[in-house]
Amino acid sequence: MLQGKSATINYKNKKQIEKDKRDWVKVEDTHEGIISKEVFYIANRMLKRDFYNTKEKKTDLFSGMLFCKDCNSALVRRVVKYKEKEQVFYICSKYNKEKSCTRHSIKNEDLEEIMAGIFDHYLIFHENLYRKIKEIDVSKNITDTHIGILEREKEMTQNLLSSLYADLEEDIISKEEYQMFRANYLEQIAKLNENIECRKKKQETVKERIKNNESWLIDIKKYKALTKPDRLSIVMLIDKILVGENKEIEVIFNHQEEVALLEAMASNSEEKNITDKTGINDKKDKEQFSQGYKQQTSLQFVTTQKAVGSEVCHG
């Protein structure tokens, strides 16, 4: 809701004057939206993509979703007719226009089969993840574990920087080496600080997303009834489908940042419960257990598969 778009000159003069847009008051979420924020975001994202990249000018199952894994150009749909039979396939648009990339060709039937398998894996993964995190206070327990790794790396680099002057005094390194190492360490620390701050901001953003949009965790369950992905499920669950030259398929799902943090949170929570029950108190023992536990219980789902025998010799 926008407020304060106009104002009166004074209480005696009731004439309204328009205020600068910078002075408007913007208040969000004062009314229930006609559509959810997620649907609004996805709709706006899809509007920027080429839906009708076919000669027939129609939307098909994968319209606006397929991209070349190497050049990131959209894939175009092509139809080959032979003896009254049609074969639908997709190729890189950059290859199609100017031959500046390679074909990245894949048949529609192979792609549908691969996507059905990936969807099955993803839904199973999501069900396991939801089961693990539903008892956890999501808004408080989300932590990007990589921040701790970066902070330890920063501390080690700072220690190396601190020891440089002593090495110079003891003639272990020359003055030129001292200047070179010092500049290198300072650059590393600056990059680490930037990365840490970036990840902290991203962590807070993800927390806010999850807090304001927790419904996607539950809504995804409705797709379990599908025997294969349909247009709605593909658009709502997937950001991009990348096709490699050797027909490998990589799927970038929506909410991947949220899912990664939820997965880490679920893993850490379950790991803590087990260590508490088993009475592992020694720090070294906990670290060894943690490493082995994470290797055994990772919730990673399959996002890449390779098509076999889907070469098309036309187009």
PDB file of C-alpha atoms in Angstrom:
ATOM      1  CA  MET A   1       0.000   0.000   0.000  1.00  0.00           C
ATOM      2  CA  LEU A   2       1.251   3.489  -0.908  1.00  0.00           C
ATOM      3  CA  GLN A   3       0.555   6.438   1.378  1.00  0.00           C
ATOM      4  CA  GLY A   4       1.529  10.096   1.430  1.00  0.00           C
ATOM      5  CA  LYS A   5       1.393  10.591  -2.352  1.00  0.00           C
ATOM      6  CA  SER A   6       0.009  14.095  -1.879  1.00  0.00           C
ATOM      7  CA  ALA A   7      -0.220  16.731   0.852  1.00  0.00           C
ATOM      8  CA  THR A   8      -1.901  20.057   1.616  1.00  0.00           C
ATOM      9  CA  ILE A   9       0.123  23.267   1.707  1.00  0.00           C
ATOM     10  CA  ASN A  10      -1.198  24.147   5.187  1.00  0.00           C
ATOM     11  CA  TYR A  11      -4.285  23.647   7.310  1.00  0.00           C
ATOM     12  CA  LYS A  12      -5.951  26.788   5.876  1.00  0.00           C
ATOM     13  CA  ASN A  13      -5.362  25.936   2.229  1.00  0.00           C
ATOM     14  CA  LYS A  14      -6.896  22.571   1.340  1.00  0.00           C
ATOM     15  CA  LYS A  15      -5.291  22.440  -2.098  1.00  0.00           C
ATOM     16  CA  GLN A  16      -3.451  19.137  -2.673  1.00  0.00           C
ATOM     17  CA  ILE A  17       0.059  19.026  -4.153  1.00  0.00           C
ATOM     18  CA  GLU A  18       1.801  15.919  -5.476  1.00  0.00           C
ATOM     19  CA  LYS A  19       4.789  14.768  -3.417  1.00  0.00           C
ATOM     20  CA  ASP A  20       7.997  13.386  -4.880  1.00  0.00           C
ATOM     21  CA  LYS A  21       7.938   9.585  -5.262  1.00  0.00           C
ATOM     22  CA  ARG A  22      10.926   9.371  -2.905  1.00  0.00           C
ATOM     23  CA  ASP A  23       8.710  10.795  -0.126  1.00  0.00           C
ATOM     24  CA  TRP A  24       5.885   8.293  -0.582  1.00  0.00           C
ATOM     25  CA  VAL A  25       5.313   5.837   2.268  1.00  0.00           C
ATOM     26  CA  LYS A  26       5.270   2.223   1.116  1.00  0.00           C
ATOM     27  CA  VAL A  27       3.740  -0.344   3.473  1.00  0.00           C
ATOM     28  CA  GLU A  28       3.783  -3.993   2.417  1.00  0.00           C
ATOM     29  CA  ASP A  29       1.383  -6.824   3.275  1.00  0.00           C
ATOM     30  CA  THR A  30      -1.491  -4.599   4.459  1.00  0.00           C
ATOM     31  CA  HIS A  31      -3.928  -6.639   2.344  1.00  0.00           C
ATOM     32  CA  GLU A  32      -4.089 -10.293   1.462  1.00  0.00           C
ATOM     33  CA  GLY A  33      -2.728 -10.747  -2.040  1.00  0.00           C
ATOM     34  CA  ILE A  34      -4.853 -12.064  -4.900  1.00  0.00           C
ATOM     35  CA  ILE A  35      -1.979 -14.416  -5.641  1.00  0.00           C
ATOM     36  CA  SER A  36       0.954 -15.497  -3.466  1.00  0.00           C
ATOM     37  CA  LYS A  37       4.331 -13.748  -3.620  1.00  0.00           C
ATOM     38  CA  GLU A  38       5.843 -16.922  -5.013  1.00  0.00           C
ATOM     39  CA  VAL A  39       3.378 -17.129  -7.918  1.00  0.00           C
ATOM     40  CA  PHE A  40       3.901 -13.411  -8.601  1.00  0.00           C
ATOM     41  CA  TYR A  41       7.692 -13.854  -8.648  1.00  0.00           C
ATOM     42  CA  ILE A  42       7.553 -16.918 -10.917  1.00  0.00           C
ATOM     43  CA  ALA A  43       5.092 -15.240 -13.303  1.00  0.00           C
ATOM     44  CA  ASN A  44       7.351 -12.189 -13.654  1.00  0.00           C
ATOM     45  CA  ARG A  45      10.395 -14.390 -14.201  1.00  0.00           C
ATOM     46  CA  MET A  46       8.653 -16.395 -16.905  1.00  0.00           C
ATOM     47  CA  LEU A  47       7.452 -13.244 -18.698  1.00  0.00           C
ATOM     48  CA  LYS A  48      11.097 -12.410 -19.415  1.00  0.00           C
ATOM     49  CA  ARG A  49      11.623 -15.710 -21.215  1.00  0.00           C
ATOM     50  CA  ASP A  50      10.846 -16.779 -24.765  1.00  0.00           C
ATOM     51  CA  PHE A  51       7.775 -19.008 -24.580  1.00  0.00           C
ATOM     52  CA  TYR A  52       7.132 -19.232 -28.271  1.00  0.00           C
ATOM     53  CA  ASN A  53      10.513 -20.375 -29.553  1.00  0.00           C
ATOM     54  CA  THR A  54       8.861 -22.761 -32.017  1.00  0.00           C
ATOM     55  CA  LYS A  55       7.722 -22.374 -35.608  1.00  0.00           C
ATOM     56  CA  GLU A  56       4.173 -23.255 -34.515  1.00  0.00           C
ATOM     57  CA  LYS A  57       4.178 -20.328 -32.034  1.00  0.00           C
ATOM     58  CA  LYS A  58       2.706 -22.387 -29.222  1.00  0.00           C
ATOM     59  CA  THR A  59       3.650 -23.177 -25.641  1.00  0.00           C
ATOM     60  CA  ASP A  60       4.721 -26.749 -24.986  1.00  0.00           C
ATOM     61  CA  LEU A  61       5.633 -28.633 -21.798  1.00  0.00           C
ATOM     62  CA  PHE A  62       9.167 -27.189 -21.591  1.00  0.00           C
ATOM     63  CA  SER A  63       8.643 -23.710 -23.082  1.00  0.00           C
ATOM     64  CA  GLY A  64      10.914 -21.142 -21.443  1.00  0.00           C
ATOM     65  CA  MET A  65      12.617 -23.763 -19.256  1.00  0.00           C
ATOM     66  CA  LEU A  66      15.381 -25.312 -21.398  1.00  0.00           C
ATOM     67  CA  PHE A  67      18.848 -23.752 -21.617  1.00  0.00           C
ATOM     68  CA  CYS A  68      22.204 -24.735 -23.077  1.00  0.00           C
ATOM     69  CA  LYS A  69      24.548 -25.804 -20.275  1.00  0.00           C
ATOM     70  CA  ASP A  70      27.574 -24.309 -22.065  1.00  0.00           C
ATOM     71  CA  CYS A  71      26.415 -20.950 -23.489  1.00  0.00           C
ATOM     72  CA  ASN A  72      23.226 -20.499 -21.407  1.00  0.00           C
ATOM     73  CA  SER A  73      21.149 -19.737 -24.509  1.00  0.00           C
ATOM     74  CA  ALA A  74      17.576 -20.982 -24.679  1.00  0.00           C
ATOM     75  CA  LEU A  75      16.931 -24.249 -26.497  1.00  0.00           C
ATOM     76  CA  VAL A  76      14.511 -24.173 -29.438  1.00  0.00           C
ATOM     77  CA  ARG A  77      11.953 -26.825 -30.322  1.00  0.00           C
ATOM     78  CA  ARG A  78      12.179 -28.536 -33.690  1.00  0.00           C
ATOM     79  CA  VAL A  79       9.915 -31.113 -35.345  1.00  0.00           C
ATOM     80  CA  VAL A  80      11.101 -33.685 -37.886  1.00  0.00           C
ATOM     81  CA  LYS A  81       8.435 -35.486 -39.936  1.00  0.00           C
ATOM     82  CA  TYR A  82       9.226 -38.815 -41.547  1.00  0.00           C
ATOM     83  CA  LYS A  83       6.693 -41.296 -42.978  1.00  0.00           C
ATOM     84  CA  GLU A  84       3.780 -39.557 -41.259  1.00  0.00           C
ATOM     85  CA  LYS A  85       5.580 -39.699 -37.902  1.00  0.00           C
ATOM     86  CA  GLU A  86       6.732 -36.676 -35.938  1.00  0.00           C
ATOM     87  CA  GLN A  87       9.838 -36.504 -33.802  1.00  0.00           C
ATOM     88  CA  VAL A  88      10.180 -33.517 -31.479  1.00  0.00           C
ATOM     89  CA  PHE A  89      13.615 -32.461 -30.268  1.00  0.00           C
ATOM     90  CA  TYR A  90      15.385 -29.420 -28.834  1.00  0.00           C
ATOM     91  CA  ILE A  91      18.652 -27.786 -29.890  1.00  0.00           C
ATOM     92  CA  CYS A  92      20.723 -24.801 -28.740  1.00  0.00           C
ATOM     93  CA  SER A  93      19.363 -21.568 -30.258  1.00  0.00           C
ATOM     94  CA  LYS A  94      22.860 -20.149 -30.696  1.00  0.00           C
ATOM     95  CA  TYR A  95      23.846 -23.226 -32.714  1.00  0.00           C
ATOM     96  CA  ASN A  96      20.600 -22.955 -34.666  1.00  0.00           C
ATOM     97  CA  LYS A  97      21.178 -19.298 -35.599  1.00  0.00           C
ATOM     98  CA  GLU A  98      24.909 -18.880 -36.050  1.00  0.00           C
ATOM     99  CA  LYS A  99      26.625 -22.230 -35.326  1.00  0.00           C
ATOM    100  CA  SER A 100      28.691 -20.520 -32.583  1.00  0.00           C
ATOM    101  CA  CYS A 101      27.837 -23.291 -30.112  1.00  0.00           C
ATOM    102  CA  THR A 102      27.265 -27.034 -30.495  1.00  0.00           C
ATOM    103  CA  ARG A 103      23.921 -28.811 -30.983  1.00  0.00           C
ATOM    104  CA  HIS A 104      23.073 -29.915 -27.445  1.00  0.00           C
ATOM    105  CA  SER A 105      20.296 -31.937 -29.061  1.00  0.00           C
ATOM    106  CA  ILE A 106      17.848 -34.053 -27.076  1.00  0.00           C
ATOM    107  CA  LYS A 107      14.580 -35.765 -28.017  1.00  0.00           C
ATOM    108  CA  ASN A 108      11.412 -34.699 -26.247  1.00  0.00           C
ATOM    109  CA  GLU A 109      10.493 -38.266 -25.265  1.00  0.00           C
ATOM    110  CA  ASP A 110      13.920 -38.820 -23.670  1.00  0.00           C
ATOM    111  CA  LEU A 111      13.690 -35.518 -21.817  1.00  0.00           C
ATOM    112  CA  GLU A 112      10.229 -36.354 -20.457  1.00  0.00           C
ATOM    113  CA  GLU A 113      11.458 -39.748 -19.233  1.00  0.00           C
ATOM    114  CA  ILE A 114      14.499 -38.219 -17.508  1.00  0.00           C
ATOM    115  CA  MET A 115      12.418 -35.459 -15.904  1.00  0.00           C
ATOM    116  CA  ALA A 116       9.946 -38.019 -14.539  1.00  0.00           C
ATOM    117  CA  GLY A 117      12.832 -39.797 -12.782  1.00  0.00           C
ATOM    118  CA  ILE A 118      14.292 -36.566 -11.418  1.00  0.00           C
ATOM    119  CA  PHE A 119      10.873 -35.484 -10.131  1.00  0.00           C
ATOM    120  CA  ASP A 120      10.446 -38.773  -8.286  1.00  0.00           C
ATOM    121  CA  HIS A 121      13.841 -38.341  -6.598  1.00  0.00           C
ATOM    122  CA  TYR A 122      13.102 -34.719  -5.725  1.00  0.00           C
ATOM    123  CA  LEU A 123       9.710 -35.447  -4.170  1.00  0.00           C
ATOM    124  CA  ILE A 124      11.169 -38.279  -2.062  1.00  0.00           C
ATOM    125  CA  PHE A 125      13.993 -35.967  -0.988  1.00  0.00           C
ATOM    126  CA  HIS A 126      11.538 -33.211  -0.122  1.00  0.00           C
ATOM    127  CA  GLU A 127       9.321 -35.573   1.881  1.00  0.00           C
ATOM    128  CA  ASN A 128      12.329 -36.735   3.930  1.00  0.00           C
ATOM    129  CA  LEU A 129      13.465 -33.155   4.461  1.00  0.00           C
ATOM    130  CA  TYR A 130      10.014 -31.968   5.526  1.00  0.00           C
ATOM    131  CA  ARG A 131       9.717 -34.860   7.989  1.00  0.00           C
ATOM    132  CA  LYS A 132      13.029 -33.861   9.590  1.00  0.00           C
ATOM    133  CA  ILE A 133      12.470 -30.121   9.875  1.00  0.00           C
ATOM    134  CA  LYS A 134       8.778 -29.950  10.831  1.00  0.00           C
ATOM    135  CA  GLU A 135       9.661 -30.242  14.549  1.00  0.00           C
ATOM    136  CA  ILE A 136      12.386 -27.585  14.354  1.00  0.00           C
ATOM    137  CA  ASP A 137      11.915 -23.828  14.815  1.00  0.00           C
ATOM    138  CA  VAL A 138      12.944 -22.865  11.292  1.00  0.00           C
ATOM    139  CA  SER A 139      13.246 -19.118  11.905  1.00  0.00           C
ATOM    140  CA  LYS A 140      15.780 -19.565  14.747  1.00  0.00           C
ATOM    141  CA  ASN A 141      17.837 -22.569  13.735  1.00  0.00           C
ATOM    142  CA  ILE A 142      18.876 -21.816  10.164  1.00  0.00           C
ATOM    143  CA  THR A 143      22.641 -21.439   9.983  1.00  0.00           C
ATOM    144  CA  ASP A 144      24.937 -21.365   6.980  1.00  0.00           C
ATOM    145  CA  THR A 145      27.703 -23.702   8.184  1.00  0.00           C
ATOM    146  CA  HIS A 146      30.016 -22.422   5.454  1.00  0.00           C
ATOM    147  CA  ILE A 147      30.289 -19.090   7.308  1.00  0.00           C
ATOM    148  CA  GLY A 148      32.163 -20.837  10.129  1.00  0.00           C
ATOM    149  CA  ILE A 149      34.542 -22.432   7.620  1.00  0.00           C
ATOM    150  CA  LEU A 150      35.276 -19.042   6.055  1.00  0.00           C
ATOM    151  CA  GLU A 151      35.817 -17.438   9.469  1.00  0.00           C
ATOM    152  CA  ARG A 152      38.321 -20.147  10.436  1.00  0.00           C
ATOM    153  CA  GLU A 153      40.109 -19.653   7.118  1.00  0.00           C
ATOM    154  CA  LYS A 154      40.221 -15.909   7.803  1.00  0.00           C
ATOM    155  CA  GLU A 155      41.686 -16.518  11.274  1.00  0.00           C
ATOM    156  CA  MET A 156      44.398 -18.779   9.819  1.00  0.00           C
ATOM    157  CA  THR A 157      45.267 -16.169   7.179  1.00  0.00           C
ATOM    158  CA  GLN A 158      45.450 -13.440   9.834  1.00  0.00           C
ATOM    159  CA  ASN A 159      47.834 -15.607  11.869  1.00  0.00           C
ATOM    160  CA  LEU A 160      50.035 -16.066   8.804  1.00  0.00           C
ATOM    161  CA  LEU A 161      49.988 -12.313   8.242  1.00  0.00           C
ATOM    162  CA  SER A 162      50.951 -11.678  11.865  1.00  0.00           C
ATOM    163  CA  SER A 163      53.916 -14.063  11.644  1.00  0.00           C
ATOM    164  CA  LEU A 164      55.357 -12.401   8.539  1.00  0.00           C
ATOM    165  CA  TYR A 165      57.172  -9.612  10.383  1.00  0.00           C
ATOM    166  CA  ALA A 166      58.914 -12.115  12.676  1.00  0.00           C
ATOM    167  CA  ASP A 167      60.052 -14.063   9.596  1.00  0.00           C
ATOM    168  CA  LEU A 168      61.435 -10.844   8.119  1.00  0.00           C
ATOM    169  CA  GLU A 169      63.278  -9.961  11.349  1.00  0.00           C
ATOM    170  CA  GLU A 170      64.850 -13.425  11.455  1.00  0.00           C
ATOM    171  CA  ASP A 171      65.886 -13.181   7.771  1.00  0.00           C
ATOM    172  CA  ILE A 172      63.702 -16.167   6.870  1.00  0.00           C
ATOM    173  CA  ILE A 173      62.192 -14.077   4.069  1.00  0.00           C
ATOM    174  CA  SER A 174      63.488 -11.033   2.192  1.00  0.00           C
ATOM    175  CA  LYS A 175      61.879  -7.597   2.249  1.00  0.00           C
ATOM    176  CA  GLU A 176      60.501  -8.155  -1.258  1.00  0.00           C
ATOM    177  CA  GLU A 177      58.995 -11.491  -0.198  1.00  0.00           C
ATOM    178  CA  TYR A 178      57.558  -9.831   2.897  1.00  0.00           C
ATOM    179  CA  GLN A 179      55.811  -7.187   0.779  1.00  0.00           C
ATOM    180  CA  MET A 180      54.556  -9.807  -1.676  1.00  0.00           C
ATOM    181  CA  PHE A 181      53.214 -12.178   1.018  1.00  0.00           C
ATOM    182  CA  ARG A 182      51.693  -9.298   2.980  1.00  0.00           C
ATOM    183  CA  ALA A 183      49.816  -7.988  -0.066  1.00  0.00           C
ATOM    184  CA  ASN A 184      48.637 -11.508  -0.875  1.00  0.00           C
ATOM    185  CA  TYR A 185      47.354 -12.187   2.658  1.00  0.00           C
ATOM    186  CA  LEU A 186      45.618  -8.810   2.874  1.00  0.00           C
ATOM    187  CA  GLU A 187      43.886  -9.510  -0.424  1.00  0.00           C
ATOM    188  CA  GLN A 188      42.783 -12.951   0.823  1.00  0.00           C
ATOM    189  CA  ILE A 189      41.413 -11.458   4.060  1.00  0.00           C
ATOM    190  CA  ALA A 190      39.514  -8.762   2.145  1.00  0.00           C
ATOM    191  CA  LYS A 191      37.937 -11.397  -0.116  1.00  0.00           C
ATOM    192  CA  LEU A 192      37.057 -13.598   2.865  1.00  0.00           C
ATOM    193  CA  ASN A 193      35.445 -10.639   4.667  1.00  0.00           C
ATOM    194  CA  GLU A 194      33.424  -9.869   1.558  1.00  0.00           C
ATOM    195  CA  ASN A 195      32.364 -13.508   1.191  1.00  0.00           C
ATOM    196  CA  ILE A 196      31.422 -13.811   4.879  1.00  0.00           C
ATOM    197  CA  GLU A 197      29.295 -10.654   4.780  1.00  0.00           C
ATOM    198  CA  CYS A 198      27.671 -11.785   1.541  1.00  0.00           C
ATOM    199  CA  ARG A 199      26.755 -15.184   3.001  1.00  0.00           C
ATOM    200  CA  LYS A 200      25.461 -13.599   6.229  1.00  0.00           C
ATOM    201  CA  LYS A 201      23.184 -11.297   4.250  1.00  0.00           C
ATOM    202  CA  LYS A 202      22.056 -14.212   2.105  1.00  0.00           C
ATOM    203  CA  GLN A 203      21.372 -16.263   5.233  1.00  0.00           C
ATOM    204  CA  GLU A 204      19.135 -13.511   6.627  1.00  0.00           C
ATOM    205  CA  THR A 205      17.400 -13.167   3.261  1.00  0.00           C
ATOM    206  CA  VAL A 206      16.747 -16.900   3.139  1.00  0.00           C
ATOM    207  CA  LYS A 207      15.426 -16.862   6.720  1.00  0.00           C
ATOM    208  CA  GLU A 208      13.012 -14.116   5.753  1.00  0.00           C
ATOM    209  CA  ARG A 209      11.941 -15.990   2.618  1.00  0.00           C
ATOM    210  CA  ILE A 210      11.232 -19.144   4.591  1.00  0.00           C
ATOM    211  CA  LYS A 211       9.408 -17.193   7.297  1.00  0.00           C
ATOM    212  CA  ASN A 212       7.186 -15.400   4.772  1.00  0.00           C
ATOM    213  CA  ASN A 213       6.737 -18.278   2.376  1.00  0.00           C
ATOM    214  CA  GLU A 214       6.713 -21.510   4.360  1.00  0.00           C
ATOM    215  CA  SER A 215       3.724 -22.740   2.349  1.00  0.00           C
ATOM    216  CA  TRP A 216       5.972 -24.048  -0.453  1.00  0.00           C
ATOM    217  CA  LEU A 217       7.224 -26.736   1.937  1.00  0.00           C
ATOM    218  CA  ILE A 218       3.701 -28.121   2.202  1.00  0.00           C
ATOM    219  CA  ASP A 219       2.329 -27.219  -1.242  1.00  0.00           C
ATOM    220  CA  ILE A 220       4.926 -29.349  -2.977  1.00  0.00           C
ATOM    221  CA  LYS A 221       3.177 -32.451  -1.634  1.00  0.00           C
ATOM    222  CA  LYS A 222       0.286 -31.999  -4.065  1.00  0.00           C
ATOM    223  CA  TYR A 223       2.596 -32.918  -6.945  1.00  0.00           C
ATOM    224  CA  LYS A 224       3.110 -36.426  -5.556  1.00  0.00           C
ATOM    225  CA  ALA A 225      -0.123 -37.550  -7.215  1.00  0.00           C
ATOM    226  CA  LEU A 226       1.307 -36.884 -10.679  1.00  0.00           C
ATOM    227  CA  THR A 227       2.506 -39.889 -12.680  1.00  0.00           C
ATOM    228  CA  LYS A 228       4.764 -37.533 -14.650  1.00  0.00           C
ATOM    229  CA  PRO A 229       5.539 -33.801 -14.554  1.00  0.00           C
ATOM    230  CA  ASP A 230       2.977 -31.488 -16.145  1.00  0.00           C
ATOM    231  CA  ARG A 231       3.377 -27.874 -17.235  1.00  0.00           C
ATOM    232  CA  LEU A 232       2.260 -26.413 -13.887  1.00  0.00           C
ATOM    233  CA  SER A 233       4.578 -28.584 -11.785  1.00  0.00           C
ATOM    234  CA  ILE A 234       7.560 -27.800 -14.025  1.00  0.00           C
ATOM    235  CA  VAL A 235       7.014 -24.032 -13.854  1.00  0.00           C
ATOM    236  CA  MET A 236       6.257 -23.981 -10.111  1.00  0.00           C
ATOM    237  CA  LEU A 237       9.087 -26.255  -8.969  1.00  0.00           C
ATOM    238  CA  ILE A 238      11.881 -25.562 -11.458  1.00  0.00           C
ATOM    239  CA  ASP A 239      13.923 -22.491 -12.346  1.00  0.00           C
ATOM    240  CA  LYS A 240      15.914 -23.927 -15.262  1.00  0.00           C
ATOM    241  CA  ILE A 241      16.688 -27.190 -17.038  1.00  0.00           C
ATOM    242  CA  LEU A 242      20.233 -27.228 -18.441  1.00  0.00           C
ATOM    243  CA  VAL A 243      21.110 -29.561 -21.323  1.00  0.00           C
ATOM    244  CA  GLY A 244      24.739 -30.569 -21.884  1.00  0.00           C
ATOM    245  CA  GLU A 245      26.382 -31.530 -25.165  1.00  0.00           C
ATOM    246  CA  ASN A 246      26.557 -35.169 -24.050  1.00  0.00           C
ATOM    247  CA  LYS A 247      22.836 -35.108 -23.208  1.00  0.00           C
ATOM    248  CA  GLU A 248      23.304 -34.756 -19.464  1.00  0.00           C
ATOM    249  CA  ILE A 249      20.426 -32.931 -17.808  1.00  0.00           C
ATOM    250  CA  GLU A 250      20.895 -30.634 -14.822  1.00  0.00           C
ATOM    251  CA  VAL A 251      17.816 -29.299 -13.047  1.00  0.00           C
ATOM    252  CA  ILE A 252      17.960 -26.087 -11.023  1.00  0.00           C
ATOM    253  CA  PHE A 253      14.976 -26.177  -8.680  1.00  0.00           C
ATOM    254  CA  ASN A 254      13.300 -23.175  -7.093  1.00  0.00           C
ATOM    255  CA  HIS A 255      14.177 -22.521  -3.432  1.00  0.00           C
ATOM    256  CA  GLN A 256      17.600 -24.205  -3.735  1.00  0.00           C
ATOM    257  CA  GLU A 257      19.199 -21.805  -1.231  1.00  0.00           C
ATOM    258  CA  GLU A 258      16.395 -22.396   1.253  1.00  0.00           C
ATOM    259  CA  VAL A 259      16.593 -26.157   0.738  1.00  0.00           C
ATOM    260  CA  ALA A 260      20.380 -26.188   1.264  1.00  0.00           C
ATOM    261  CA  LEU A 261      20.057 -24.350   4.596  1.00  0.00           C
ATOM    262  CA  LEU A 262      17.117 -26.490   5.712  1.00  0.00           C
ATOM    263  CA  GLU A 263      19.077 -29.624   4.850  1.00  0.00           C
ATOM    264  CA  ALA A 264      22.081 -28.442   6.877  1.00  0.00           C
ATOM    265  CA  MET A 265      19.801 -27.491   9.758  1.00  0.00           C
ATOM    266  CA  ALA A 266      18.035 -30.877   9.733  1.00  0.00           C
ATOM    267  CA  SER A 267      21.349 -32.711   9.574  1.00  0.00           C
ATOM    268  CA  ASN A 268      22.855 -30.681  12.437  1.00  0.00           C
ATOM    269  CA  SER A 269      19.761 -31.131  14.604  1.00  0.00           C
ATOM    270  CA  GLU A 270      19.607 -34.891  14.075  1.00  0.00           C
ATOM    271  CA  GLU A 271      23.353 -35.216  14.598  1.00  0.00           C
ATOM    272  CA  LYS A 272      23.118 -33.296  17.900  1.00  0.00           C
ATOM    273  CA  ASN A 273      20.305 -35.551  19.121  1.00  0.00           C
ATOM    274  CA  ILE A 274      22.354 -38.670  18.385  1.00  0.00           C
ATOM    275  CA  THR A 275      25.529 -37.355  20.051  1.00  0.00           C
ATOM    276  CA  ASP A 276      23.488 -36.364  23.117  1.00  0.00           C
ATOM    277  CA  LYS A 277      21.944 -39.827  23.325  1.00  0.00           C
ATOM    278  CA  THR A 278      25.239 -41.655  22.791  1.00  0.00           C
ATOM    279  CA  GLY A 279      27.061 -39.475  25.330  1.00  0.00           C
ATOM    280  CA  ILE A 280      29.841 -38.349  22.968  1.00  0.00           C
ATOM    281  CA  ASN A 281      31.384 -35.381  24.770  1.00  0.00           C
ATOM    282  CA  ASP A 282      34.988 -35.206  23.565  1.00  0.00           C
ATOM    283  CA  LYS A 283      35.400 -32.480  20.919  1.00  0.00           C
ATOM    284  CA  LYS A 284      37.616 -34.617  18.682  1.00  0.00           C
ATOM    285  CA  ASP A 285      35.236 -37.582  18.906  1.00  0.00           C
ATOM    286  CA  LYS A 286      32.321 -35.304  18.040  1.00  0.00           C
ATOM    287  CA  GLU A 287      34.130 -33.985  14.956  1.00  0.00           C
ATOM    288  CA  GLN A 288      34.954 -37.514  13.767  1.00  0.00           C
ATOM    289  CA  PHE A 289      31.372 -38.654  14.373  1.00  0.00           C
ATOM    290  CA  SER A 290      30.013 -35.553  12.631  1.00  0.00           C
ATOM    291  CA  GLN A 291      32.101 -36.172   9.519  1.00  0.00           C
ATOM    292  CA  GLY A 292      31.028 -39.797   9.266  1.00  0.00           C
ATOM    293  CA  TYR A 293      27.406 -39.007  10.034  1.00  0.00           C
ATOM    294  CA  LYS A 294      27.123 -36.377   7.313  1.00  0.00           C
ATOM    295  CA  GLN A 295      28.576 -38.789   4.764  1.00  0.00           C
ATOM    296  CA  GLN A 296      25.939 -41.382   5.674  1.00  0.00           C
ATOM    297  CA  THR A 297      22.829 -39.211   6.021  1.00  0.00           C
ATOM    298  CA  SER A 298      23.093 -36.607   3.274  1.00  0.00           C
ATOM    299  CA  LEU A 299      19.692 -35.721   1.834  1.00  0.00           C
ATOM    300  CA  GLN A 300      21.081 -34.892  -1.588  1.00  0.00           C
ATOM    301  CA  PHE A 301      18.701 -35.645  -4.425  1.00  0.00           C
ATOM    302  CA  VAL A 302      19.516 -36.484  -8.037  1.00  0.00           C
ATOM    303  CA  THR A 303      19.456 -33.426 -10.287  1.00  0.00           C
ATOM    304  CA  THR A 304      21.502 -34.755 -13.186  1.00  0.00           C
ATOM    305  CA  GLN A 305      20.916 -37.649 -15.526  1.00  0.00           C
ATOM    306  CA  LYS A 306      22.147 -38.560 -18.964  1.00  0.00           C
ATOM    307  CA  ALA A 307      20.026 -39.454 -21.955  1.00  0.00           C
ATOM    308  CA  VAL A 308      21.121 -42.407 -24.062  1.00  0.00           C
ATOM    309  CA  GLY A 309      20.625 -42.734 -27.795  1.00  0.00           C
ATOM    310  CA  SER A 310      18.730 -39.503 -28.343  1.00  0.00           C
ATOM    311  CA  GLU A 311      20.743 -38.165 -31.269  1.00  0.00           C
ATOM    312  CA  VAL A 312      18.721 -36.452 -33.973  1.00  0.00           C
ATOM    313  CA  CYS A 313      20.344 -35.990 -37.363  1.00  0.00           C
ATOM    314  CA  HIS A 314      18.183 -33.150 -38.643  1.00  0.00           C
ATOM    315  CA  GLY A 315      17.992 -29.425 -37.945  1.00  0.00           C
TER     316      GLY A 315
END
